[in-house]
PDB file of C-alpha atoms in Angstrom:
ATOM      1  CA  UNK M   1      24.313 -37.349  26.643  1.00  0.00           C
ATOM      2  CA  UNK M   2      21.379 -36.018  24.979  1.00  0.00           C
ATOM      3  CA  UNK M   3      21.387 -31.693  25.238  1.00  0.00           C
ATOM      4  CA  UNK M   4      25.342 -32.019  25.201  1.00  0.00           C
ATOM      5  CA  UNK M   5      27.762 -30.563  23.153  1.00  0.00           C
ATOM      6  CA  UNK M   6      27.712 -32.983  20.975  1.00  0.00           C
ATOM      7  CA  UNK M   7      24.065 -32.746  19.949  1.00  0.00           C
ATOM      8  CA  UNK M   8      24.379 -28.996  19.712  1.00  0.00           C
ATOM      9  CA  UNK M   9      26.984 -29.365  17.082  1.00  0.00           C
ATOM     10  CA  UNK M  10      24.942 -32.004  15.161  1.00  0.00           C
ATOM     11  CA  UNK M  11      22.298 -29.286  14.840  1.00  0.00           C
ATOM     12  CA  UNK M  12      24.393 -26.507  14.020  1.00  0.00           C
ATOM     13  CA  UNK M  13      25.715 -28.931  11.148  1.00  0.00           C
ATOM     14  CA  UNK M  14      22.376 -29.844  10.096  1.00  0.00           C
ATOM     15  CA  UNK M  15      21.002 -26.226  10.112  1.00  0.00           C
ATOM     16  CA  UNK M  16      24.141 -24.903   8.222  1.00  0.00           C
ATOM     17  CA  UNK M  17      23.364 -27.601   5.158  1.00  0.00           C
ATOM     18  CA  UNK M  18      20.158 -26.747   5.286  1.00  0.00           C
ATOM     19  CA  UNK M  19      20.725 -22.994   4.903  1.00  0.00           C
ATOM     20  CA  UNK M  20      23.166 -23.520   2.139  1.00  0.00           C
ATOM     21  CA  UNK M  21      20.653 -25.730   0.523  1.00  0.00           C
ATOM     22  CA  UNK M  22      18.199 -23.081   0.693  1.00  0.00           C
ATOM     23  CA  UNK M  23      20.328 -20.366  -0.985  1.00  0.00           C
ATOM     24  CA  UNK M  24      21.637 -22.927  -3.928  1.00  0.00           C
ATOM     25  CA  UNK M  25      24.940 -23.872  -2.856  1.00  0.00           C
ATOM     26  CA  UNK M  26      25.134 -27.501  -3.081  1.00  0.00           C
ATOM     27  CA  UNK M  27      28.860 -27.820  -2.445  1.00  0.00           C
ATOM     28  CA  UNK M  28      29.014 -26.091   0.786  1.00  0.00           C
ATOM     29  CA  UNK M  29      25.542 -27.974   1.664  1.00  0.00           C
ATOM     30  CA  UNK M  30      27.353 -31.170   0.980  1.00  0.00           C
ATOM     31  CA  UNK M  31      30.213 -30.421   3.153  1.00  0.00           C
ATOM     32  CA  UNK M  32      28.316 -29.545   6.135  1.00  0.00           C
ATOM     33  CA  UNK M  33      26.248 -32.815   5.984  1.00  0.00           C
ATOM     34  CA  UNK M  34      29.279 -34.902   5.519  1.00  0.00           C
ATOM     35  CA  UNK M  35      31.080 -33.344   8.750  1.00  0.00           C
ATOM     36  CA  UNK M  36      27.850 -34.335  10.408  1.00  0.00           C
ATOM     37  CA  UNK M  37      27.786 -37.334   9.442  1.00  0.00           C
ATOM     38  CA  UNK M  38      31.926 -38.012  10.723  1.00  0.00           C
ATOM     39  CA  UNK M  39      29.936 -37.020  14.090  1.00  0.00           C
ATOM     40  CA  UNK M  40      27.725 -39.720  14.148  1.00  0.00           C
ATOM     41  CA  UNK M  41      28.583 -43.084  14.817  1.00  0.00           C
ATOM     42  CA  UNK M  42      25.550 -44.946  13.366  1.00  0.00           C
ATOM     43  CA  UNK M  43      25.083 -42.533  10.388  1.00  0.00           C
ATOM     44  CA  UNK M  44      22.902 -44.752   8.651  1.00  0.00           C
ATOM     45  CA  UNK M  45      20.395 -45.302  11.703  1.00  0.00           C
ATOM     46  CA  UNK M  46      20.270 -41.408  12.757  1.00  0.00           C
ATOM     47  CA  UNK M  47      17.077 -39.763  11.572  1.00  0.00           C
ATOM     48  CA  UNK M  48      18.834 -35.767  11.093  1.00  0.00           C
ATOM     49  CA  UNK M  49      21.454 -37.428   8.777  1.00  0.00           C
ATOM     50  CA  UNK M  50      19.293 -39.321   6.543  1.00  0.00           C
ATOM     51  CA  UNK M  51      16.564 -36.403   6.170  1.00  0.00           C
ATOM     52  CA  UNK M  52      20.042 -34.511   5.068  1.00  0.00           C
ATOM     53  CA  UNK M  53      20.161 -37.301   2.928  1.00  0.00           C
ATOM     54  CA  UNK M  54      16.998 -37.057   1.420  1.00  0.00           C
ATOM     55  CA  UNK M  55      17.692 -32.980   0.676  1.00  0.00           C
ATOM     56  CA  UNK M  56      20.756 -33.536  -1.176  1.00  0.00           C
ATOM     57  CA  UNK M  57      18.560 -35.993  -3.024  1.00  0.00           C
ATOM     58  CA  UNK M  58      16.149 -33.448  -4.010  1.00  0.00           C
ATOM     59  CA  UNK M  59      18.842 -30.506  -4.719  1.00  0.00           C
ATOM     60  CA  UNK M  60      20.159 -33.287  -7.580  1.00  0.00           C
ATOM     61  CA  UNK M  61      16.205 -33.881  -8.557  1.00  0.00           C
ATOM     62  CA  UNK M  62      16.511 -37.410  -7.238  1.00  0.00           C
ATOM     63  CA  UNK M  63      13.201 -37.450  -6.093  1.00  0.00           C
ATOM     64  CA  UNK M  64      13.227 -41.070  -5.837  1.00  0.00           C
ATOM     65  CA  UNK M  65      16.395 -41.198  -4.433  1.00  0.00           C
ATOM     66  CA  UNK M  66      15.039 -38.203  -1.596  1.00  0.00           C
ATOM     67  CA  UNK M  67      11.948 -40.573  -0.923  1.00  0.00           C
ATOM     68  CA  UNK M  68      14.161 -43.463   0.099  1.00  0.00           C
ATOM     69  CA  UNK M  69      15.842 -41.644   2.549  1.00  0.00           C
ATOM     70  CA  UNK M  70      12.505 -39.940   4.208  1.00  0.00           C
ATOM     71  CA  UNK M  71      11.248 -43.036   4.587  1.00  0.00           C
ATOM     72  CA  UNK M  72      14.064 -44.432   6.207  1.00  0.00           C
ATOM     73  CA  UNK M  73      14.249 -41.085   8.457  1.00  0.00           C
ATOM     74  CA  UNK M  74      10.771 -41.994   9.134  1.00  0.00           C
ATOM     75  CA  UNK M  75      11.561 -45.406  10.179  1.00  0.00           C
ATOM     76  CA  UNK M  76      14.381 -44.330  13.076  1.00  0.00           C
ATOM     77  CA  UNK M  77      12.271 -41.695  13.991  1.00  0.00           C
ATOM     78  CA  UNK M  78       8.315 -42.749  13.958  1.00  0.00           C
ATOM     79  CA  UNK M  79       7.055 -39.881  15.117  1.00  0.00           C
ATOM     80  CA  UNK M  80       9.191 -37.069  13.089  1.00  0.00           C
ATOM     81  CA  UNK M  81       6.589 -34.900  11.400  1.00  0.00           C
ATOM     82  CA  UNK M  82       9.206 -33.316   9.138  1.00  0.00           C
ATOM     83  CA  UNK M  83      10.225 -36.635   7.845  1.00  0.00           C
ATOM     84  CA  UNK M  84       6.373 -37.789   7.271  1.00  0.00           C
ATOM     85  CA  UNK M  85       5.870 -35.000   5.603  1.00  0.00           C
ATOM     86  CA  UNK M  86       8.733 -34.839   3.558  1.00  0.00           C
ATOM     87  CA  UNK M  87       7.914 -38.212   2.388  1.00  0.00           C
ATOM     88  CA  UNK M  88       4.244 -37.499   1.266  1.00  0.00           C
ATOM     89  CA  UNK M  89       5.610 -34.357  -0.591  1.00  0.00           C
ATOM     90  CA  UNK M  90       7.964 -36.861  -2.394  1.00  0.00           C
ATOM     91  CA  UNK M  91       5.483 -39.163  -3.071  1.00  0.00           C
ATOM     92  CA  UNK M  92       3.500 -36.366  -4.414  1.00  0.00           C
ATOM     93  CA  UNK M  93       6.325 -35.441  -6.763  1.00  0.00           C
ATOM     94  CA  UNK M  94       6.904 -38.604  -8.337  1.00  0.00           C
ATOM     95  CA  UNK M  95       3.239 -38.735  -8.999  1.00  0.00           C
ATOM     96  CA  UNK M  96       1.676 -41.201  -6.402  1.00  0.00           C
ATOM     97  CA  UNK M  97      -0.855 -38.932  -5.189  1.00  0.00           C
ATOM     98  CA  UNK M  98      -3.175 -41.865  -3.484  1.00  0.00           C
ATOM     99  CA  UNK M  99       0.233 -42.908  -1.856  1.00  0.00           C
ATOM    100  CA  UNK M 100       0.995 -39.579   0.030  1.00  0.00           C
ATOM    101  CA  UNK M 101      -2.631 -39.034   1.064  1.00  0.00           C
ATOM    102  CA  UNK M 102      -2.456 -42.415   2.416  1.00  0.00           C
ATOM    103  CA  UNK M 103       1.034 -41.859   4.256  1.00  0.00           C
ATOM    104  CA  UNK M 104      -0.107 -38.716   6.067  1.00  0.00           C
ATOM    105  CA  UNK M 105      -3.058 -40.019   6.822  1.00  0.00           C
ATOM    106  CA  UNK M 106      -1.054 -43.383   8.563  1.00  0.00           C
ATOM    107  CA  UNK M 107       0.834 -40.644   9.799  1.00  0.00           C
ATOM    108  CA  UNK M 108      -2.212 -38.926  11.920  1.00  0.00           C
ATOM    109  CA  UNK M 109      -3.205 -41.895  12.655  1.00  0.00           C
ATOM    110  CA  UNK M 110      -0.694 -43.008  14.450  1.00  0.00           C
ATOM    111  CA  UNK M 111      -0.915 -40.133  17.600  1.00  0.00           C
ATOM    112  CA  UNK M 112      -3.965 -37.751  15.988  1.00  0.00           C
ATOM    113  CA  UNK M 113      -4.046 -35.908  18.774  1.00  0.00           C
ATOM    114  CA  UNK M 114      -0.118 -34.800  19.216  1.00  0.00           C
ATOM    115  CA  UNK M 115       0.078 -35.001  14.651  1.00  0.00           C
ATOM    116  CA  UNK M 116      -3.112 -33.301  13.756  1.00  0.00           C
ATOM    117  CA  UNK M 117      -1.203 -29.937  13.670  1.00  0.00           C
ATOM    118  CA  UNK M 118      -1.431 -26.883  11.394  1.00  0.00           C
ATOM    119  CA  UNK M 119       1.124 -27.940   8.492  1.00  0.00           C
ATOM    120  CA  UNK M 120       0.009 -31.479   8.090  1.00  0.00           C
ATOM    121  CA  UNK M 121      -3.751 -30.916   8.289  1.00  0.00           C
ATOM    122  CA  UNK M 122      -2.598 -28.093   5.803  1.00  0.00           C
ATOM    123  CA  UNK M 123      -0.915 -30.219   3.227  1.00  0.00           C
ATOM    124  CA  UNK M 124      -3.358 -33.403   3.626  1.00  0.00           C
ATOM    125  CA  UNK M 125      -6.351 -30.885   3.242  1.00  0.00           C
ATOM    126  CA  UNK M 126      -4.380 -29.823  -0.130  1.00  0.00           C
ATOM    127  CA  UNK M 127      -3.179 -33.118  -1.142  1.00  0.00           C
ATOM    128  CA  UNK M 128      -7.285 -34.513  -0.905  1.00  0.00           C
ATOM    129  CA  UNK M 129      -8.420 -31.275  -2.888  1.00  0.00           C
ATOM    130  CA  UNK M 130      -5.759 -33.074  -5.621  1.00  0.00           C
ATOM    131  CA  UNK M 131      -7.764 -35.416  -6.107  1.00  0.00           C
ATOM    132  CA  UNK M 132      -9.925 -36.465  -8.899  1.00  0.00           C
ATOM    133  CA  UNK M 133     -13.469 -36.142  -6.918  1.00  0.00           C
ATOM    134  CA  UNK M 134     -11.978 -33.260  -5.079  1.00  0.00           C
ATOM    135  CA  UNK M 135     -11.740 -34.649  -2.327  1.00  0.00           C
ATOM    136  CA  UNK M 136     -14.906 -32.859  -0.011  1.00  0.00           C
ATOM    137  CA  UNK M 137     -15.843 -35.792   1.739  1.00  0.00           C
ATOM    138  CA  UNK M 138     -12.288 -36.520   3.407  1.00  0.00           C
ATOM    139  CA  UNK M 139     -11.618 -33.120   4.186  1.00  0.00           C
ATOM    140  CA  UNK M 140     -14.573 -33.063   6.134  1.00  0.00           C
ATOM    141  CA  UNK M 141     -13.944 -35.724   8.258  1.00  0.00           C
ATOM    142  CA  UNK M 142     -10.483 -34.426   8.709  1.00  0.00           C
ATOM    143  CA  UNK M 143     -12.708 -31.108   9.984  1.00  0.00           C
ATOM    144  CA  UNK M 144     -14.536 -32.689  11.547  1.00  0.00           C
ATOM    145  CA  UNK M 145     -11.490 -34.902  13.695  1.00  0.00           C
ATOM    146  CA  UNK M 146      -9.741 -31.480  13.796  1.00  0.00           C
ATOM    147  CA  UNK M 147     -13.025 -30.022  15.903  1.00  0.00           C
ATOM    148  CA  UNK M 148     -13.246 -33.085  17.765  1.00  0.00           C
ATOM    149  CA  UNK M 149      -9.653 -33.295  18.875  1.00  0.00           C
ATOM    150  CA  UNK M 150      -9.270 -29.831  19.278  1.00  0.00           C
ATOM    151  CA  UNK M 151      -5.885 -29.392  17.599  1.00  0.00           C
ATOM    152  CA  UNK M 152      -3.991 -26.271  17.632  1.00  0.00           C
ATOM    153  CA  UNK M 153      -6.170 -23.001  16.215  1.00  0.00           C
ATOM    154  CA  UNK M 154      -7.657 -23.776  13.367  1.00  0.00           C
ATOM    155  CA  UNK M 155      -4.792 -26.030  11.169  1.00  0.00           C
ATOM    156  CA  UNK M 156      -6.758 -25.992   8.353  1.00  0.00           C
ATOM    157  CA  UNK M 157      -7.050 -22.508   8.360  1.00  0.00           C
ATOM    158  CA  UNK M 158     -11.116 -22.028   7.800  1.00  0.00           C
ATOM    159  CA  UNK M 159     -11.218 -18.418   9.867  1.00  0.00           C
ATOM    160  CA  UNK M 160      -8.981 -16.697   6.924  1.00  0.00           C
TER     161      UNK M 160
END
């Protein structure tokens, strides 16, 4: 049942690769994802276990690798803001910079008013300053669809 036991200990699995990621050691991140993934019964089909995927592809600089499994995150879980934006972020890094704007974008698109929120107006307001013409015309209308839908204060961070 969803809130059980069972879910708590998928988290706690997650969160413990995740912090060993964080602090460099792969080994112990490694093991905590794979006892996660002895957990799950459709490993390949569960959206925590293939973003965990997708960091152990980036802690071996498989950024291609890491992009595969965001997406497929992505796919079991369409509405996962974490995995959307840990896609764009890979597409970024293996320099497909029109491809990640266009992702997040989808992204927003999708639910603007529940996804316009303060890290992924962030990064798409970064990721359209990336580009060639600078971007000032998109990051306007992204202002002006942040005023408009009044997301949460001020995601693209104009008061500081």
């Amino acid at each position: 049942a969803p809130g059980g036991a069972d879910d708590e200990g998928r988290l706690l699995l997650s969160l413990l690769g995740r912090i060993h990621a964080q602090m460099g050691h792969l080994a112990a991140a490694e093991d905590a994802f794979s006892r996660l993934e002895c957990r799950v019964a459709e490993a390949d089909a569960a959206s925590d276990v293939l973003l965990n995927r997708g960091h152990l592809c980036v802690m071996h600089g498989d950024y291609e690798g890491a992009l595969s499994e965001y997406t497929a995150a992505l796919a079991a879980a369409p509405a996962a803001a974490g995995a959307a934006h840990r896609r764009a972020v890979r597409l970024l890094y293996c320099c497909r910079l029109a491809e990640a704007i266009e992702a997040l974008e989808a992204f927003v698109r999708g639910d603007p008013v529940a996804r316009l929120v303060r890290p992924l107006c962030s990064n798409l307001a970064a990721l359209y300053q990336m580009k060639p013409s600078g971007g000032g015309a998109a990051r306007a209308a992204l202002e002006r669809a942040v005023a408009r839908l009044g997301a949460d204060d001020d995601p693209l961070g104009k008061e500081s």
